[in-house]
Coordinates of C-alpha atoms and ligand atoms in Angstrom, one line a residue:
X1 CA 27.2 10.1 -37.1
X2 CA 28.3 7.6 -34.9
X3 CA 28.3 3.8 -36.9
X4 CA 27.4 2.6 -33.1
X5 CA 24.4 4.7 -32.7
X6 CA 22.8 4.3 -36.1
X7 CA 20.9 1.5 -38.1
X8 CA 23.6 0.5 -41.0
X9 CA 22.6 -3.4 -42.1
X10 CA 24.7 -4.7 -45.0
X11 CA 24.7 -8.4 -46.0
X12 CA 26.8 -10.4 -47.4
X13 CA 24.9 -12.9 -48.7
X14 CA 24.3 -11.8 -52.5
X15 CA 20.7 -10.8 -53.3
X16 CA 19.4 -14.1 -55.7
X17 CA 16.4 -11.6 -57.0
X18 CA 18.2 -8.7 -58.3
X19 CA 18.7 -8.4 -61.8
X20 CA 20.7 -5.0 -62.3
X21 CA 23.7 -4.2 -60.3
X22 CA 22.3 -0.5 -58.6
X23 CA 19.4 -3.0 -57.3
X24 CA 21.2 -5.8 -56.6
X25 CA 24.0 -3.2 -54.3
X26 CA 20.7 -1.7 -52.4
X27 CA 19.7 -4.7 -50.8
X28 CA 23.4 -5.7 -50.4
X29 CA 23.7 -2.1 -48.7
X30 CA 20.9 -2.7 -47.0
X31 CA 19.7 1.2 -48.1
X32 CA 16.2 -0.5 -48.9
X33 CA 14.1 -3.4 -47.2
X34 CA 11.3 -4.6 -50.1
X35 CA 8.0 -4.4 -48.5
X36 CA 5.3 -5.9 -51.2
X37 CA 6.0 -6.0 -55.6
X38 CA 7.6 -2.3 -56.4
X39 CA 6.9 -0.8 -52.4
X40 CA 9.8 0.0 -50.3
X41 CA 11.1 1.0 -47.0
X42 CA 13.4 3.1 -47.6
X43 CA 16.3 2.4 -44.3
X44 CA 17.7 5.5 -42.6
X45 CA 21.1 4.8 -45.2
X46 CA 19.2 4.9 -48.4
X47 CA 17.0 7.7 -47.1
X48 CA 20.1 9.3 -46.8
X49 CA 20.6 8.7 -50.4
X50 CA 17.7 10.1 -51.4
X51 CA 17.5 12.7 -48.9
X52 CA 20.8 14.7 -51.0
X53 CA 19.0 13.4 -54.8
X54 CA 15.8 15.7 -53.2
X55 CA 18.4 18.8 -51.2
X56 CA 20.1 19.0 -54.5
X57 CA 16.8 19.1 -56.9
X58 CA 15.5 21.3 -54.1
X59 CA 18.1 24.1 -54.3
X60 CA 18.3 24.2 -57.9
X61 CA 14.6 24.7 -58.0
X62 CA 14.1 27.4 -55.5
X63 CA 17.6 29.3 -57.5
X64 CA 15.2 28.5 -60.7
X65 CA 12.8 30.7 -58.9
X66 CA 9.9 27.9 -58.8
X67 CA 7.7 27.7 -55.6
X68 CA 7.5 25.2 -53.5
X69 CA 3.9 23.4 -52.6
X70 CA 2.7 20.1 -51.5
X71 CA -0.3 18.1 -53.2
X72 CA -2.0 15.9 -51.9
X73 CA -2.0 11.6 -52.3
X74 CA -5.5 10.9 -52.2
X75 CA -7.1 13.2 -55.3
X76 CA -11.4 12.3 -55.9
X77 CA -11.8 11.0 -59.0
X78 CA -14.2 15.0 -60.4
X79 CA -10.5 16.0 -61.3
X80 CA -9.3 13.8 -63.0
X81 CA -13.0 13.7 -65.0
X82 CA -12.3 16.7 -65.9
X83 CA -9.4 16.8 -67.5
X84 CA -10.7 13.4 -69.1
X85 CA -8.4 11.7 -67.8
X86 CA -10.4 9.8 -65.2
X87 CA -11.1 7.3 -68.0
X88 CA -7.6 7.7 -70.5
X89 CA -4.5 6.8 -68.2
X90 CA -5.6 2.9 -67.6
X91 CA -4.8 0.6 -64.8
X92 CA -1.2 2.6 -63.3
X93 CA -3.6 5.0 -62.5
X94 CA -4.7 2.4 -58.8
X95 CA -8.9 3.5 -57.9
X96 CA -10.3 2.9 -55.1
X97 CA -13.8 4.1 -53.3
X98 CA -14.3 5.4 -49.4
X99 CA -16.4 4.4 -46.6
X100 CA -19.0 6.4 -48.7
X101 CA -19.5 5.1 -52.0
X102 CA -17.0 8.0 -53.3
X103 CA -14.3 7.2 -56.3
X104 CA -11.1 8.1 -55.6
X105 CA -7.7 7.1 -56.6
X106 CA -3.5 7.3 -55.9
X107 CA -2.0 10.3 -57.8
X108 CA 0.9 9.1 -61.1
X109 CA 1.2 12.4 -61.4
X110 CA -0.7 16.2 -60.5
X111 CA -2.2 18.2 -63.5
X112 CA -4.8 18.2 -63.0
X113 CA -4.9 19.3 -58.5
X114 CA -1.7 22.3 -59.7
X115 CA -4.3 23.1 -62.4
X116 CA -7.8 23.1 -60.0
X117 CA -4.9 24.8 -57.2
X118 CA -3.8 27.4 -60.4
X119 CA -7.6 28.3 -61.6
X120 CA -8.3 29.1 -57.9
X121 CA -6.0 30.9 -56.4
X122 CA -4.5 32.5 -60.4
X123 CA -6.5 36.1 -61.3
X124 CA -4.3 37.6 -63.6
X125 CA -1.2 38.3 -65.5
X126 CA 0.6 40.1 -62.9
X127 CA 0.7 36.3 -61.0
X128 CA 2.0 34.9 -64.0
X129 CA 4.5 33.6 -64.4
X130 CA 4.5 30.9 -62.1
X131 CA 6.5 27.2 -61.5
X132 CA 5.0 24.7 -58.5
X133 CA 6.6 21.6 -57.7
X134 CA 6.8 19.2 -55.0
X135 CA 8.5 17.2 -54.0
X136 CA 6.3 14.0 -53.2
X137 CA 5.3 10.1 -53.6
X138 CA 3.4 8.9 -56.6
X139 CA 1.7 5.6 -56.9
X140 CA 1.9 4.0 -60.1
X141 CA 0.6 0.6 -60.4
X142 CA 2.9 -0.4 -63.0
X143 CA 2.6 -3.9 -65.0
X144 CA 6.0 -5.1 -64.3
X145 CA 7.5 -3.1 -61.5
X146 CA 11.8 -4.4 -61.2
X147 CA 15.3 -2.8 -60.9
X148 CA 14.0 -1.9 -57.7
X149 CA 12.9 1.7 -56.8
X150 CA 14.6 2.2 -61.0
X151 CA 10.4 1.1 -61.9
X152 CA 8.6 1.0 -58.1
X153 CA 5.0 1.4 -57.9
X154 CA 5.2 3.7 -55.3
X155 CA 8.3 6.2 -56.2
X156 CA 9.4 9.8 -54.8
X157 CA 9.3 12.5 -57.9
X158 CA 9.7 16.1 -57.9
X159 CA 7.2 16.9 -60.3
X160 CA 7.2 20.8 -61.2
X161 CA 4.3 22.9 -63.5
X162 CA 4.5 26.5 -64.6
X163 CA 1.9 28.8 -65.6
X164 CA 2.1 31.3 -67.9
X165 CA 0.2 33.9 -69.2
X166 CA 1.2 32.8 -73.4
X167 CA 3.1 30.7 -75.9
X168 CA 6.4 32.3 -75.6
X169 CA 6.7 32.9 -71.6
X170 CA 6.2 29.4 -71.5
X171 CA 8.7 28.8 -73.7
X172 CA 11.3 30.6 -71.5
X173 CA 9.8 29.0 -69.0
X174 CA 10.8 25.5 -70.3
X175 CA 13.6 26.7 -70.7
X176 CA 15.2 27.6 -67.2
X177 CA 13.8 24.4 -66.5
X178 CA 16.2 22.1 -69.1
X179 CA 19.0 24.5 -67.9
X180 CA 17.9 24.1 -64.6
X181 CA 17.7 19.8 -65.4
X182 CA 21.5 19.9 -66.8
X183 CA 22.5 21.3 -63.4
X184 CA 20.7 19.3 -61.1
X185 CA 22.7 15.6 -63.1
X186 CA 25.3 17.4 -62.7
X187 CA 25.6 18.0 -59.2
X188 CA 24.9 14.9 -58.9
X189 CA 27.6 13.1 -61.4
X190 CA 25.9 11.7 -63.6
X191 CA 26.6 11.7 -67.1
X192 CA 24.0 12.6 -69.4
X193 CA 22.0 13.0 -72.2
X194 CA 18.5 15.4 -72.8
X195 CA 17.0 13.8 -75.9
X196 CA 14.3 15.1 -78.0
X197 CA 10.9 12.7 -76.0
X198 CA 7.7 12.3 -78.5
X199 CA 5.5 15.3 -77.4
X200 CA 1.9 13.1 -78.3
X201 CA -0.8 15.1 -78.9
X202 CA 0.7 18.7 -77.9
X203 CA 3.5 19.0 -80.5
X204 CA 6.1 21.1 -81.2
X205 CA 9.6 20.4 -80.1
X206 CA 9.3 20.5 -76.4
X207 CA 9.0 16.9 -74.7
X208 CA 13.2 16.2 -73.5
X209 CA 14.2 12.9 -71.9
X210 CA 17.5 13.4 -70.1
X211 CA 18.7 10.4 -70.5
X212 CA 21.6 8.8 -68.1
X213 CA 23.9 7.1 -70.1
X214 CA 24.2 3.0 -68.9
X215 CA 24.2 0.2 -71.0
X216 CA 20.7 -1.6 -67.9
X217 CA 18.7 1.4 -69.7
X218 CA 15.4 0.1 -70.4
X219 CA 15.5 3.2 -73.9
X220 CA 16.9 2.6 -76.6
X221 CA 18.8 6.7 -77.7
X222 CA 20.1 7.6 -81.4
X223 CA 22.1 10.5 -81.7
X224 CA 24.0 11.4 -84.4
X225 CA 28.3 10.9 -84.5
X226 CA 28.7 13.9 -86.2
X227 CA 26.0 16.3 -84.6
X228 CA 24.5 17.2 -81.3
X229 CA 20.8 15.2 -82.7
X230 CA 19.6 12.6 -80.1
X231 CA 16.3 11.8 -79.5
X232 CA 14.8 8.3 -78.6
X233 CA 14.2 5.7 -80.8
X234 CA 11.0 7.0 -80.9
X235 CA 10.8 10.0 -81.7
X236 CA 13.9 9.8 -83.6
X237 CA 13.4 10.9 -87.4
X238 CA 14.4 9.1 -90.4
X239 CA 15.4 11.3 -93.8
X240 CA 13.3 10.9 -97.3
X241 CA 16.0 9.1 -99.6
X242 CA 17.5 8.4 -96.3
X243 CA 18.3 4.9 -98.2
X244 CA 20.6 4.0 -101.4
X245 CA 17.5 1.7 -103.2
X246 CA 17.8 -1.9 -102.4
X247 CA 18.2 -3.1 -106.4
X248 CA 17.8 -2.2 -109.6
X249 CA 14.3 -1.4 -111.1
X250 CA 12.7 -3.7 -112.3
X251 CA 11.3 -4.2 -115.5
X252 CA 9.1 -6.6 -115.0
X253 CA 5.3 -6.6 -114.4
X254 CA 4.3 -7.8 -110.3
X255 CA 3.7 -11.5 -110.8
X256 CA 1.5 -13.3 -108.4
X257 CA 3.8 -16.2 -106.8
X258 CA 2.0 -19.1 -104.5
X259 CA 3.0 -19.1 -100.5
X260 CA 1.7 -21.1 -98.7
X261 CA 1.7 -21.3 -95.2
X262 CA 4.1 -17.6 -95.7
X263 CA 3.1 -14.6 -93.3
X264 CA 5.5 -13.1 -91.2
X265 CA 8.4 -11.3 -92.8
X266 CA 10.4 -14.1 -91.9
X267 CA 9.0 -16.7 -94.0
X268 CA 8.3 -14.5 -96.7
X269 CA 11.3 -13.8 -97.1
X270 CA 13.3 -17.6 -96.3
X271 CA 10.5 -18.5 -98.8
X272 CA 10.9 -16.5 -101.2
X273 CA 15.2 -16.5 -101.5
X274 CA 15.1 -12.8 -101.2
X275 CA 16.3 -10.7 -97.8
X276 CA 13.8 -8.4 -96.0
X277 CA 15.2 -5.1 -97.2
X278 CA 13.1 -5.9 -100.6
X279 CA 9.5 -7.4 -98.8
X280 CA 6.8 -4.5 -98.6
X281 CA 5.2 -4.8 -95.0
X282 CA 1.9 -4.2 -94.8
X283 CA -0.6 -2.7 -92.3
X284 CA -4.3 -2.0 -91.8
X285 CA -4.9 -0.2 -89.3
X286 CA -7.4 2.6 -87.6
X287 CA -6.8 6.1 -88.2
X288 CA -10.3 7.7 -85.5
X289 CA -12.0 4.9 -86.9
X290 CA -11.0 4.5 -90.4
X291 CA -9.5 2.1 -92.5
X292 CA -5.9 2.7 -94.0
X293 CA -2.3 0.3 -95.0
X294 CA 0.5 1.3 -93.6
X295 CA 3.7 -0.2 -95.1
X296 CA 7.1 -0.6 -94.2
X297 CA 10.0 -1.9 -96.0
X298 CA 10.6 -5.4 -94.0
X299 CA 13.6 -4.7 -91.8
X300 CA 11.2 -1.9 -90.4
X301 CA 8.6 -1.2 -87.4
X302 CA 5.9 1.0 -87.9
X303 CA 5.5 3.0 -85.2
X304 CA 1.9 4.2 -83.9
X305 CA 3.8 8.0 -83.1
X306 CA 4.4 9.1 -86.2
X307 CA 1.9 7.8 -87.9
X308 CA 0.1 9.8 -85.7
X309 CA 2.0 13.1 -85.8
X310 CA 1.4 12.7 -89.7
X311 CA -1.7 11.9 -90.5
X312 CA -3.3 14.8 -87.9
X313 CA -5.4 12.1 -85.6
X314 CA -5.7 11.0 -82.0
X315 CA -5.7 7.6 -81.7
X316 CA -4.9 5.2 -84.2
X317 CA -5.1 0.8 -83.9
X318 CA -3.9 -1.9 -85.6
X319 CA -7.0 -3.7 -86.8
X320 CA -7.8 -7.3 -85.6
X321 CA -7.5 -10.2 -87.7
X322 CA -11.8 -10.3 -88.4
X323 CA -10.9 -6.4 -89.7
X324 CA -8.1 -6.9 -91.8
X325 CA -10.2 -10.0 -93.4
X326 CA -13.2 -7.5 -94.1
X327 CA -11.4 -5.0 -95.6
X328 CA -9.2 -6.9 -97.9
X329 CA -9.8 -10.5 -98.1
X330 CA -7.3 -11.5 -97.0
X331 CA -6.0 -12.7 -94.1
X332 CA -3.0 -11.0 -91.9
X333 CA 0.0 -11.9 -94.1
X334 CA -0.9 -11.7 -97.7
X335 CA -2.2 -8.3 -97.9
X336 CA -0.9 -5.9 -99.4
X337 CA -0.8 -2.3 -101.1
X338 CA -1.2 -3.6 -105.4
X339 CA -5.0 -3.4 -106.1
X340 CA -6.0 -2.9 -102.6
X341 CA -8.9 0.1 -102.1
X342 CA -7.3 0.8 -98.4
X343 CA -5.7 4.8 -98.4
X344 CA -2.0 3.9 -98.2
X345 CA 0.3 5.2 -95.9
X346 CA 4.3 4.8 -97.2
X347 CA 7.0 4.6 -95.7
X348 CA 10.4 6.4 -97.0
X349 CA 12.5 3.3 -96.5
X350 CA 9.9 1.9 -98.8
X351 CA 11.1 3.7 -101.4
X352 CA 14.7 1.7 -101.4
X353 CA 12.5 -1.1 -102.6
X354 CA 12.9 -0.9 -106.9
X355 CA 12.5 -5.3 -106.9
X356 CA 9.6 -6.5 -104.1
X357 CA 7.3 -8.4 -102.5
X358 CA 4.5 -7.7 -100.8
X359 CA 0.9 -9.8 -100.4
X360 CA -1.1 -10.2 -103.1
X361 CA -4.6 -10.1 -100.4
X362 CA -5.2 -13.2 -101.6
X363 CA -4.5 -16.0 -99.3
X364 CA -1.8 -18.0 -99.2
X365 CA -0.2 -15.6 -102.9
X366 CA 2.0 -12.6 -102.5
X367 CA 3.1 -10.9 -105.4
X368 CA 6.5 -10.8 -106.7
X369 CA 8.3 -7.6 -108.7
X370 CA 6.3 -4.8 -106.9
X371 CA 7.7 -1.8 -107.5
X372 CA 6.4 1.5 -105.6
X373 CA 4.6 3.6 -107.9
X374 CA 4.2 2.0 -110.3
X375 CA 2.0 -0.5 -109.2
X376 CA 0.7 1.4 -106.4
X377 CA 0.0 5.1 -105.4
X378 CA 2.9 7.3 -103.9
X379 CA 0.6 9.7 -102.3
X380 CA 0.9 9.9 -99.0
X381 CA 4.4 9.0 -98.2
X382 CA 6.6 10.5 -95.5
X383 CA 8.2 9.2 -92.4
X384 CA 6.6 6.1 -90.7
X385 CA 8.0 3.5 -89.1
X386 CA 11.2 3.6 -85.9
X387 CA 14.5 4.9 -87.1
X388 CA 16.9 1.9 -87.0
X389 CA 20.6 2.7 -86.3
X390 CA 22.8 3.4 -89.6
X391 CA 19.6 5.6 -90.2
X392 CA 21.2 9.1 -91.9
X393 CA 20.9 11.7 -89.2
X394 CA 17.9 13.7 -89.9
X395 CA 19.8 16.9 -88.4
X396 CA 22.7 17.2 -90.1
X397 CA 21.9 14.9 -93.2
X398 CA 25.8 13.5 -93.0
X399 CA 26.2 11.5 -90.5
X400 CA 25.2 8.1 -89.1
X401 CA 22.5 7.6 -86.1
X402 CA 24.5 5.7 -83.1
X403 CA 22.0 3.5 -81.0
X404 CA 22.9 3.0 -77.0
X405 CA 21.3 2.2 -73.6
X406 CA 20.2 5.3 -71.3
X407 CA 17.6 5.5 -67.9
X408 CA 14.8 8.2 -67.9
X409 CA 15.9 10.1 -65.2
X410 CA 14.2 13.6 -65.6
X411 CA 11.6 14.3 -68.1
X412 CA 10.2 18.1 -69.6
X413 CA 7.7 18.6 -71.5
X414 CA 5.1 22.1 -72.9
X415 CA 1.5 21.3 -72.0
X416 CA -0.1 24.2 -73.6
X417 CA -3.6 24.8 -72.7
X418 CA -4.5 21.1 -72.7
X419 CA -5.4 21.0 -69.4
X420 CA -6.0 24.6 -68.5
X421 CA -8.5 24.7 -71.8
X422 CA -10.6 21.4 -70.2
X423 CA -10.3 22.7 -66.6
X424 CA -11.7 26.3 -67.7
X425 CA -8.4 27.6 -65.6
X426 CA -7.4 30.6 -66.9
X427 CA -6.3 34.4 -66.2
X428 CA -7.1 38.4 -67.0
X429 CA -4.7 39.7 -69.6
X430 CA -3.0 43.2 -69.6
X431 CA -5.6 43.5 -72.5
X432 CA -8.7 42.8 -70.2
X433 CA -9.3 39.6 -71.9
X434 CA -9.5 36.0 -69.7
X435 CA -7.2 33.5 -71.3
X436 CA -6.4 30.0 -70.8
X437 CA -3.0 29.5 -69.0
X438 CA 0.0 27.9 -70.6
X439 CA 1.4 25.0 -69.1
X440 CA 5.1 23.2 -69.1
X441 CA 5.7 19.8 -66.3
X442 CA 8.7 18.7 -65.2
X443 CA 8.9 15.2 -63.7
X444 CA 12.5 13.8 -62.2
X445 CA 12.3 10.5 -60.4
X446 CA 13.9 10.8 -57.2
X447 CA 14.5 7.7 -56.3
X448 CA 15.2 6.5 -60.1
X449 CA 18.2 9.2 -60.2
X450 CA 20.1 7.7 -57.5
X451 CA 19.8 4.0 -58.9
X452 CA 21.6 5.5 -61.8
X453 CA 24.4 6.7 -59.7
X454 CA 24.7 3.2 -59.0
X455 CA 24.6 2.2 -62.3
X456 CA 27.7 4.3 -63.3
X457 CA 29.8 4.0 -60.1
X458 CA 30.3 0.6 -58.9
X459 CA 32.8 -1.8 -58.8
X460 CA 33.5 -5.7 -57.4
X461 CA 33.5 -3.5 -53.3
X462 CA 30.2 -2.3 -53.5
X463 CA 29.0 1.4 -55.0
X464 CA 30.7 4.2 -56.0
X465 CA 29.2 7.6 -55.1
X466 CA 29.7 10.6 -56.2
X467 CA 29.7 12.7 -53.0
X468 CA 27.7 15.3 -53.6
X469 CA 24.4 11.7 -53.1
X470 CA 27.1 9.6 -50.8
X471 CA 25.5 7.9 -47.8
X472 CA 28.4 10.7 -45.8
X473 CA 30.9 12.5 -47.3
X474 CA 33.7 10.8 -44.6
X475 CA 34.7 7.4 -42.6
X476 CA 36.7 7.4 -39.9
X477 CA 37.9 4.5 -39.4
X478 CA 41.0 3.4 -36.2
X479 CA 42.7 0.0 -37.0
X480 CA 43.1 -0.7 -34.2
X481 CA 40.1 -0.3 -32.0
X482 CA 42.4 -1.7 -29.0
X483 CA 44.8 1.0 -29.2
X484 CA 44.1 4.4 -27.2
X485 CA 45.6 6.7 -29.9
X486 CA 44.5 6.1 -32.3
X487 CA 40.6 5.7 -30.8
X488 CA 41.5 8.9 -29.1
X489 CA 43.1 10.4 -33.1
X490 CA 40.1 8.8 -34.8
X491 CA 37.5 10.8 -32.1
X492 CA 39.0 14.3 -32.6
X493 CA 39.5 13.9 -36.6
X494 CA 36.2 13.0 -36.7
X495 CA 35.0 16.0 -34.4
X496 CA 37.6 18.9 -36.5
X497 CA 35.6 17.3 -39.7
X498 CA 32.0 17.7 -38.2
X499 CA 33.5 21.3 -37.2
X500 CA 34.6 21.5 -41.3
X501 CA 31.1 20.7 -42.1
X502 CA 32.0 17.9 -43.4
X503 CA 29.0 15.0 -43.0
X504 CA 31.1 12.5 -41.7
X505 CA 30.2 9.4 -40.0
X506 CA 33.3 7.1 -37.2
X507 CA 33.7 3.7 -37.4
X508 CA 33.4 3.3 -33.5
X509 CA 31.9 -0.7 -33.8
X510 CA 34.6 -2.9 -31.5
X511 CA 35.1 -5.2 -35.2
X512 CA 38.5 -6.0 -37.8
X513 CA 39.0 -3.6 -39.8
X514 CA 38.3 -5.6 -42.9
X515 CA 35.2 -5.3 -41.9
X516 CA 34.7 -1.6 -41.5
X517 CA 36.4 -1.2 -45.4
X518 CA 34.7 -3.3 -46.5
X519 CA 31.4 -2.7 -44.9
X520 CA 32.7 1.6 -45.7
X521 CA 33.3 0.7 -50.1
X522 CA 29.9 -1.3 -50.5
X523 CA 27.8 1.9 -48.7
X524 CA 29.3 4.2 -50.9
X525 CA 31.6 6.7 -48.7
X526 CA 33.1 8.8 -50.4
X527 CA 36.2 9.1 -48.5
X528 CA 38.0 7.3 -45.1
X529 CA 40.1 8.5 -43.4
X530 CA 42.2 6.2 -42.0
X531 CA 44.0 6.1 -38.6
X532 CA 46.5 3.6 -37.9
X533 CA 49.7 2.4 -37.0
X534 CA 51.6 5.6 -38.3
X535 CA 49.4 7.9 -35.7
X536 CA 52.7 7.9 -33.6
X537 CA 54.7 9.0 -36.5
X538 CA 51.6 11.9 -36.2
X539 CA 50.3 10.7 -39.8
X540 CA 46.7 9.4 -41.5
X541 CA 45.5 8.0 -44.7
X542 CA 43.4 9.8 -46.8
X543 CA 41.5 7.7 -49.8
X544 CA 38.7 8.5 -51.7
X545 CA 36.5 6.1 -53.3
X546 CA 37.0 6.3 -56.4
X547 CA 40.2 5.5 -56.1
X548 CA 42.0 9.0 -57.5
X549 CA 43.1 10.4 -54.5
X550 CA 45.6 8.2 -51.4
X551 CA 47.1 11.0 -49.3
X552 CA 49.1 10.4 -46.1
X553 CA 48.4 14.1 -44.2
X554 CA 49.0 15.1 -40.5
X555 CA 46.9 15.3 -37.9
X556 CA 45.9 18.0 -37.7
X557 CA 46.3 19.5 -41.3
X558 CA 43.8 16.3 -42.1
X559 CA 39.8 17.8 -41.3
X560 CA 40.1 20.3 -43.7
X561 CA 42.6 18.3 -46.0
X562 CA 39.2 16.4 -46.5
X563 CA 36.8 19.7 -47.3
X564 CA 39.0 20.6 -49.4
X565 CA 39.3 16.8 -51.7
X566 CA 35.6 16.5 -51.1
X567 CA 35.2 20.9 -52.2
X568 CA 37.2 19.4 -55.3
X569 CA 34.8 16.5 -55.9
X570 CA 31.6 18.7 -55.7
X571 CA 33.2 20.2 -58.6
Ligands
ATP1 P1 8.9 6.0 -67.8 O1 8.5 6.3 -69.1 O2 10.1 5.8 -66.9 O3 7.3 4.7 -67.6 P2 7.2 8.0 -67.8 O4 7.3 8.6 -68.8 O5 5.4 7.6 -67.2 O6 8.8 6.9 -67.5 P3 7.3 10.4 -65.9 O7 5.7 10.8 -66.4 O8 7.3 11.3 -67.3 O9 6.7 8.8 -66.5 O10 7.9 10.6 -64.2 C1 8.6 12.1 -64.6 C2 10.2 10.8 -64.0 O11 9.2 10.6 -62.8 C3 10.7 10.1 -65.2 O12 11.5 10.2 -65.6 C4 11.1 8.7 -62.9 O13 12.7 9.6 -63.8 C5 10.2 8.4 -62.1 N1 9.2 7.8 -62.4 C6 8.5 7.9 -63.4 N2 8.2 6.3 -63.6 C7 8.3 6.1 -62.3 C8 8.7 4.2 -61.6 N3 7.6 3.5 -61.7 N4 9.5 4.1 -60.8 C9 10.8 4.9 -60.3 N5 10.4 6.6 -61.4 C10 9.7 6.8 -61.7
MG2 MG1 5.3 5.6 -66.6

């Protein structure tokens, strides 16, 4: 490619609207242009990076035996009604009517369409297993689109769906994808961690989020300082007895004390002058429509996904103010387990409270000197809260959990028969019996992966892409466009680089070298060949963007050397 013929529009000014570095640098490099909130045009330069991510993903998916398909962006309501998601999906699903008054939606994900494809085209166990994937546009009407391509409304995703004859096969398919994802993100040069994620109603240990470690990540990951355990904040488990007793066991009986207008844990803590760790927080939930009291320690937070899993219900919601008064006789902030007739779920953290305070089910009153087990029953005790830094590792039971931030670039999920059952996707098994196909689904955000690479690789000059994602692998720069020897040498090296299959660009603009270097560094070209005065001695300079290599080579050996460095960097 020749710079003068290509289309690169770098910006001098700092983009004001960008909050994170990847967004800022993508705008500055002129890779994306905002059309509307969360909706972007990829410039020719930005598209090059996107295509490079796609190429790695495609190569590795093919290598894993997955087969590429292409599904429609526009999906009829009927399919989404079959799975039950037309009503469940919420506002991220953009719905509209066509001229015949038929409801349609823009696909935010494609389980329904692929399950429909499979039930019509897969007949027998001989057709299984199969894994279909596509790399295509998705639309989600995100409530807060932000950070450029990181959380867009229209974005490109690789989504794959595996179909197996039984559970065992599905687990194997899952493992293959897990390994494939590891390879993909390695080739993208990313520091990554696969963490256990919440599986919702499916259950089991088969959901992972692939997190790129970055301070700007939206997700909190907890990992063990001693063993390999890592999970996202929602999923991370806590252990029974993981928190030491906060204080000696009280021998006094509960005492009701006035606490006027103190509703929050902070207010109670201040008013009674006791730490949050000695307060028992009581929340009224409806579990599949039935009320229950959930208790967690004052400094902890209740975790609805865990509650769902432990008591095996589908629907968990907090009671509203009116319902709370009806059920407990007191307003929110003054409710508690002592004397309560509600079913009580006690988080393990509460057991560390040996002399606590809780609401008295009477407005403006709390109990003090409360002892769990003595003053309220411990019938249903378990893990109902979010884990925090410092919690004991649930796997090795020795190390403590530490926190770090991450960007979720990929997600793998075992679906079981969640879609095949309601959509009646069956096959004829070896034993002559019709069975539901067992499914898995696997997503990678293509644009988000490019953003994550920038979050991990940048400096004050701009983007430092790994060579595998750089918009160009090498730029050839004649220092003085007026020196014919420099120009002709640069042209020669450029041609030779193409012969070596290096994705090269020659900066043939009539610009000062400073401008050219700045542009090359800003957009993240992985290597530079600088053709300057030393041409007279038969030498040129090779520099890598990551600063690791800065070498002088003979003109005749330059292209080969660049190609070697490239292979070395790809490892
Ligand atoms: P998040 O929790 O970030 O909203 P998600 O759980 O909704 O993600 P999935 O449905 O698992 O995401 O989608 C698969 C992948 O698609 C994600 O891992 C992510 O890389 C990408 N992705 C999801 N939403 C967006 C978005 N709004 N913009 C860009 N990429 C996205
Ligand atoms: Mg989402």
